[in-house]
PDB file of C-alpha atoms in Angstrom:
ATOM      1  CA  UNK F  69      -0.038   0.056  -0.141  1.00  0.00           C
ATOM      2  CA  UNK F  70       1.633   3.294  -1.023  1.00  0.00           C
ATOM      3  CA  UNK F  71       2.336   5.683   1.791  1.00  0.00           C
ATOM      4  CA  UNK F  72       2.477   9.558   1.687  1.00  0.00           C
ATOM      5  CA  UNK F  73       5.749   9.728  -0.030  1.00  0.00           C
ATOM      6  CA  UNK F  74       4.651   7.412  -2.719  1.00  0.00           C
ATOM      7  CA  UNK F  75       6.697   4.306  -1.693  1.00  0.00           C
ATOM      8  CA  UNK F  76       4.967   1.108  -0.986  1.00  0.00           C
ATOM      9  CA  UNK F  77       5.059  -0.138   2.745  1.00  0.00           C
ATOM     10  CA  UNK F  78       4.128  -3.578   4.110  1.00  0.00           C
ATOM     11  CA  UNK F  79       0.730  -3.648   5.956  1.00  0.00           C
ATOM     12  CA  UNK F  80      -0.270  -6.124   8.381  1.00  0.00           C
ATOM     13  CA  UNK F  81      -3.669  -7.486   8.872  1.00  0.00           C
ATOM     14  CA  UNK F  82      -3.717  -5.532  12.344  1.00  0.00           C
ATOM     15  CA  UNK F  83      -2.868  -2.440  10.472  1.00  0.00           C
ATOM     16  CA  UNK F  84      -5.981  -2.923   8.113  1.00  0.00           C
ATOM     17  CA  UNK F  85      -8.136  -3.778  11.074  1.00  0.00           C
ATOM     18  CA  UNK F  86      -7.107  -0.822  13.030  1.00  0.00           C
ATOM     19  CA  UNK F  87      -7.776   1.448  10.079  1.00  0.00           C
ATOM     20  CA  UNK F  88     -11.227  -0.036   9.601  1.00  0.00           C
ATOM     21  CA  UNK F  89     -12.385   0.227  13.107  1.00  0.00           C
ATOM     22  CA  UNK F  90     -11.111   3.982  13.587  1.00  0.00           C
ATOM     23  CA  UNK F  91     -12.911   4.675  10.172  1.00  0.00           C
ATOM     24  CA  UNK F  92     -15.993   2.943  11.365  1.00  0.00           C
ATOM     25  CA  UNK F  93     -15.808   4.933  14.652  1.00  0.00           C
ATOM     26  CA  UNK F  94     -15.499   8.260  13.070  1.00  0.00           C
ATOM     27  CA  UNK F  95     -18.318   7.446  10.742  1.00  0.00           C
ATOM     28  CA  UNK F  96     -20.649   6.313  13.769  1.00  0.00           C
ATOM     29  CA  UNK F  97     -19.418   9.626  15.743  1.00  0.00           C
ATOM     30  CA  UNK F  98     -20.371  11.793  12.874  1.00  0.00           C
ATOM     31  CA  UNK F  99     -23.490  10.140  12.321  1.00  0.00           C
ATOM     32  CA  UNK F 100     -24.519  10.475  15.962  1.00  0.00           C
ATOM     33  CA  UNK F 101     -23.375  14.273  16.016  1.00  0.00           C
ATOM     34  CA  UNK F 102     -25.575  14.639  12.910  1.00  0.00           C
ATOM     35  CA  UNK F 103     -28.535  13.015  14.442  1.00  0.00           C
ATOM     36  CA  UNK F 104     -28.174  15.011  17.696  1.00  0.00           C
ATOM     37  CA  UNK F 105     -27.985  18.391  15.823  1.00  0.00           C
ATOM     38  CA  UNK F 106     -31.062  17.474  13.750  1.00  0.00           C
ATOM     39  CA  UNK F 107     -32.953  16.628  16.910  1.00  0.00           C
ATOM     40  CA  UNK F 108     -31.856  19.942  18.549  1.00  0.00           C
ATOM     41  CA  UNK F 109     -33.009  21.877  15.609  1.00  0.00           C
ATOM     42  CA  UNK F 110     -36.122  19.951  15.639  1.00  0.00           C
ATOM     43  CA  UNK F 111     -36.879  20.758  19.272  1.00  0.00           C
ATOM     44  CA  UNK F 112     -36.005  24.408  18.677  1.00  0.00           C
ATOM     45  CA  UNK F 113     -38.722  24.694  15.859  1.00  0.00           C
ATOM     46  CA  UNK F 114     -41.316  22.979  17.952  1.00  0.00           C
ATOM     47  CA  UNK F 115     -40.485  25.202  21.083  1.00  0.00           C
ATOM     48  CA  UNK F 116     -40.239  28.352  18.912  1.00  0.00           C
ATOM     49  CA  UNK F 117     -43.573  27.663  17.251  1.00  0.00           C
ATOM     50  CA  UNK F 118     -45.220  27.212  20.605  1.00  0.00           C
ATOM     51  CA  UNK F 119     -43.680  30.246  22.086  1.00  0.00           C
ATOM     52  CA  UNK F 120     -44.692  32.289  18.993  1.00  0.00           C
ATOM     53  CA  UNK F 121     -48.401  31.057  19.300  1.00  0.00           C
ATOM     54  CA  UNK F 122     -48.527  32.431  22.924  1.00  0.00           C
ATOM     55  CA  UNK F 123     -46.844  35.654  22.033  1.00  0.00           C
ATOM     56  CA  UNK F 124     -49.272  36.089  19.034  1.00  0.00           C
ATOM     57  CA  UNK F 125     -52.207  35.560  21.291  1.00  0.00           C
ATOM     58  CA  UNK F 126     -51.051  37.821  23.869  1.00  0.00           C
ATOM     59  CA  UNK F 127     -50.101  40.635  21.283  1.00  0.00           C
ATOM     60  CA  UNK F 128     -53.465  40.166  19.819  1.00  0.00           C
ATOM     61  CA  UNK F 129     -54.994  40.856  23.081  1.00  0.00           C
ATOM     62  CA  UNK F 130     -52.879  44.064  23.546  1.00  0.00           C
ATOM     63  CA  UNK F 131     -54.134  45.129  20.187  1.00  0.00           C
ATOM     64  CA  UNK F 132     -57.866  44.616  21.073  1.00  0.00           C
ATOM     65  CA  UNK F 133     -57.084  46.774  24.325  1.00  0.00           C
ATOM     66  CA  UNK F 134     -55.524  49.442  22.064  1.00  0.00           C
ATOM     67  CA  UNK F 135     -58.602  49.585  19.757  1.00  0.00           C
ATOM     68  CA  UNK F 136     -61.004  49.503  22.943  1.00  0.00           C
ATOM     69  CA  UNK F 137     -58.912  52.295  24.525  1.00  0.00           C
ATOM     70  CA  UNK F 138     -59.121  54.276  21.267  1.00  0.00           C
ATOM     71  CA  UNK F 139     -62.801  53.702  21.575  1.00  0.00           C
ATOM     72  CA  UNK F 140     -62.767  55.055  25.219  1.00  0.00           C
ATOM     73  CA  UNK F 141     -61.139  58.318  24.107  1.00  0.00           C
ATOM     74  CA  UNK F 142     -63.343  58.600  21.186  1.00  0.00           C
ATOM     75  CA  UNK F 143     -66.510  58.331  23.183  1.00  0.00           C
ATOM     76  CA  UNK F 144     -65.390  60.054  26.201  1.00  0.00           C
ATOM     77  CA  UNK F 145     -64.460  63.126  23.728  1.00  0.00           C
ATOM     78  CA  UNK F 146     -67.868  62.861  21.984  1.00  0.00           C
ATOM     79  CA  UNK F 147     -69.600  62.782  25.408  1.00  0.00           C
ATOM     80  CA  UNK F 148     -67.750  65.671  26.785  1.00  0.00           C
ATOM     81  CA  UNK F 149     -68.541  67.651  23.582  1.00  0.00           C
ATOM     82  CA  UNK F 150     -72.297  66.645  23.526  1.00  0.00           C
ATOM     83  CA  UNK F 151     -72.654  67.074  27.306  1.00  0.00           C
ATOM     84  CA  UNK F 152     -71.267  70.618  27.386  1.00  0.00           C
ATOM     85  CA  UNK F 153     -73.088  71.488  24.021  1.00  0.00           C
ATOM     86  CA  UNK F 154     -76.532  70.691  24.980  1.00  0.00           C
ATOM     87  CA  UNK F 155     -76.215  70.029  28.882  1.00  0.00           C
ATOM     88  CA  UNK F 156     -78.971  67.349  28.470  1.00  0.00           C
ATOM     89  CA  UNK F 157     -79.358  63.517  28.201  1.00  0.00           C
ATOM     90  CA  UNK F 158     -77.451  62.834  24.916  1.00  0.00           C
ATOM     91  CA  UNK F 159     -74.071  63.512  26.761  1.00  0.00           C
ATOM     92  CA  UNK F 160     -74.741  61.080  29.376  1.00  0.00           C
ATOM     93  CA  UNK F 161     -75.655  58.315  26.818  1.00  0.00           C
ATOM     94  CA  UNK F 162     -72.166  58.806  25.304  1.00  0.00           C
ATOM     95  CA  UNK F 163     -70.674  58.433  28.671  1.00  0.00           C
ATOM     96  CA  UNK F 164     -72.344  54.965  29.185  1.00  0.00           C
ATOM     97  CA  UNK F 165     -71.009  53.734  25.913  1.00  0.00           C
ATOM     98  CA  UNK F 166     -67.645  55.147  26.840  1.00  0.00           C
ATOM     99  CA  UNK F 167     -67.812  53.169  30.228  1.00  0.00           C
ATOM    100  CA  UNK F 168     -68.557  50.124  28.481  1.00  0.00           C
ATOM    101  CA  UNK F 169     -65.539  50.423  26.140  1.00  0.00           C
ATOM    102  CA  UNK F 170     -63.347  51.009  29.256  1.00  0.00           C
ATOM    103  CA  UNK F 171     -64.529  47.853  30.819  1.00  0.00           C
ATOM    104  CA  UNK F 172     -63.812  46.017  27.522  1.00  0.00           C
ATOM    105  CA  UNK F 173     -60.200  47.545  27.277  1.00  0.00           C
ATOM    106  CA  UNK F 174     -59.496  46.567  31.008  1.00  0.00           C
ATOM    107  CA  UNK F 175     -60.404  42.937  30.331  1.00  0.00           C
ATOM    108  CA  UNK F 176     -58.540  42.503  27.173  1.00  0.00           C
ATOM    109  CA  UNK F 177     -55.493  44.092  28.711  1.00  0.00           C
ATOM    110  CA  UNK F 178     -55.452  41.751  31.679  1.00  0.00           C
ATOM    111  CA  UNK F 179     -55.978  38.746  29.612  1.00  0.00           C
ATOM    112  CA  UNK F 180     -53.276  39.824  27.227  1.00  0.00           C
ATOM    113  CA  UNK F 181     -50.922  40.358  30.023  1.00  0.00           C
ATOM    114  CA  UNK F 182     -51.647  36.881  31.454  1.00  0.00           C
ATOM    115  CA  UNK F 183     -51.047  35.361  28.100  1.00  0.00           C
ATOM    116  CA  UNK F 184     -47.669  37.326  27.742  1.00  0.00           C
ATOM    117  CA  UNK F 185     -46.403  35.938  31.278  1.00  0.00           C
ATOM    118  CA  UNK F 186     -46.976  32.394  29.981  1.00  0.00           C
ATOM    119  CA  UNK F 187     -44.362  32.891  27.248  1.00  0.00           C
ATOM    120  CA  UNK F 188     -41.402  30.842  28.431  1.00  0.00           C
ATOM    121  CA  UNK F 189     -38.884  30.985  25.447  1.00  0.00           C
ATOM    122  CA  UNK F 190     -37.010  27.741  24.705  1.00  0.00           C
ATOM    123  CA  UNK F 191     -36.315  26.108  27.841  1.00  0.00           C
ATOM    124  CA  UNK F 192     -35.844  22.611  26.784  1.00  0.00           C
ATOM    125  CA  UNK F 193     -33.644  23.376  23.931  1.00  0.00           C
ATOM    126  CA  UNK F 194     -31.399  25.513  26.224  1.00  0.00           C
ATOM    127  CA  UNK F 195     -31.169  22.717  28.756  1.00  0.00           C
ATOM    128  CA  UNK F 196     -30.235  20.060  26.110  1.00  0.00           C
ATOM    129  CA  UNK F 197     -27.903  22.358  24.276  1.00  0.00           C
ATOM    130  CA  UNK F 198     -25.797  22.780  27.777  1.00  0.00           C
ATOM    131  CA  UNK F 199     -25.484  18.895  27.685  1.00  0.00           C
ATOM    132  CA  UNK F 200     -23.828  18.621  24.400  1.00  0.00           C
ATOM    133  CA  UNK F 201     -20.356  19.601  25.254  1.00  0.00           C
ATOM    134  CA  UNK F 202     -20.297  17.014  28.129  1.00  0.00           C
ATOM    135  CA  UNK F 203     -21.729  14.327  25.821  1.00  0.00           C
ATOM    136  CA  UNK F 204     -19.134  14.975  23.196  1.00  0.00           C
ATOM    137  CA  UNK F 205     -16.323  14.729  25.943  1.00  0.00           C
ATOM    138  CA  UNK F 206     -17.929  11.430  27.261  1.00  0.00           C
ATOM    139  CA  UNK F 207     -18.744  13.043  30.547  1.00  0.00           C
ATOM    140  CA  UNK F 208     -22.564  12.522  30.337  1.00  0.00           C
ATOM    141  CA  UNK F 209     -22.774  12.056  34.280  1.00  0.00           C
ATOM    142  CA  UNK F 210     -21.977  15.789  34.479  1.00  0.00           C
ATOM    143  CA  UNK F 211     -25.321  16.507  32.695  1.00  0.00           C
ATOM    144  CA  UNK F 212     -27.449  15.437  35.884  1.00  0.00           C
TER     145      UNK F 212
END
């Protein structure tokens, strides 16, 4: 078998067996690392999707609270204008509508805040990524 300098060298069956086992070990390690990384990416995707859904729901509630808050300002402004203009019942009816929108805004804001507190990020991915260096070094016992 030619060596790096182009000369032929004698190989023994032990050399061939040692080379094959090292190659097989290297292929196995490469395959395991590849599988581990694919699993980590998949876990990150699943966690990111779940977190994004929760964040989207909370953001939607905040958006609803913003619209409701806008309606409060609109109806309070109309009520004040109407009450001052006529000093009779039309202004008070606008205040009742504004009060209803204030309640809606408060409820949506509280629900949105509650949903945003439930967003946890990617805790499982972070935890398992911390374990990879120990696993690659053969110190899995340090992961517990």
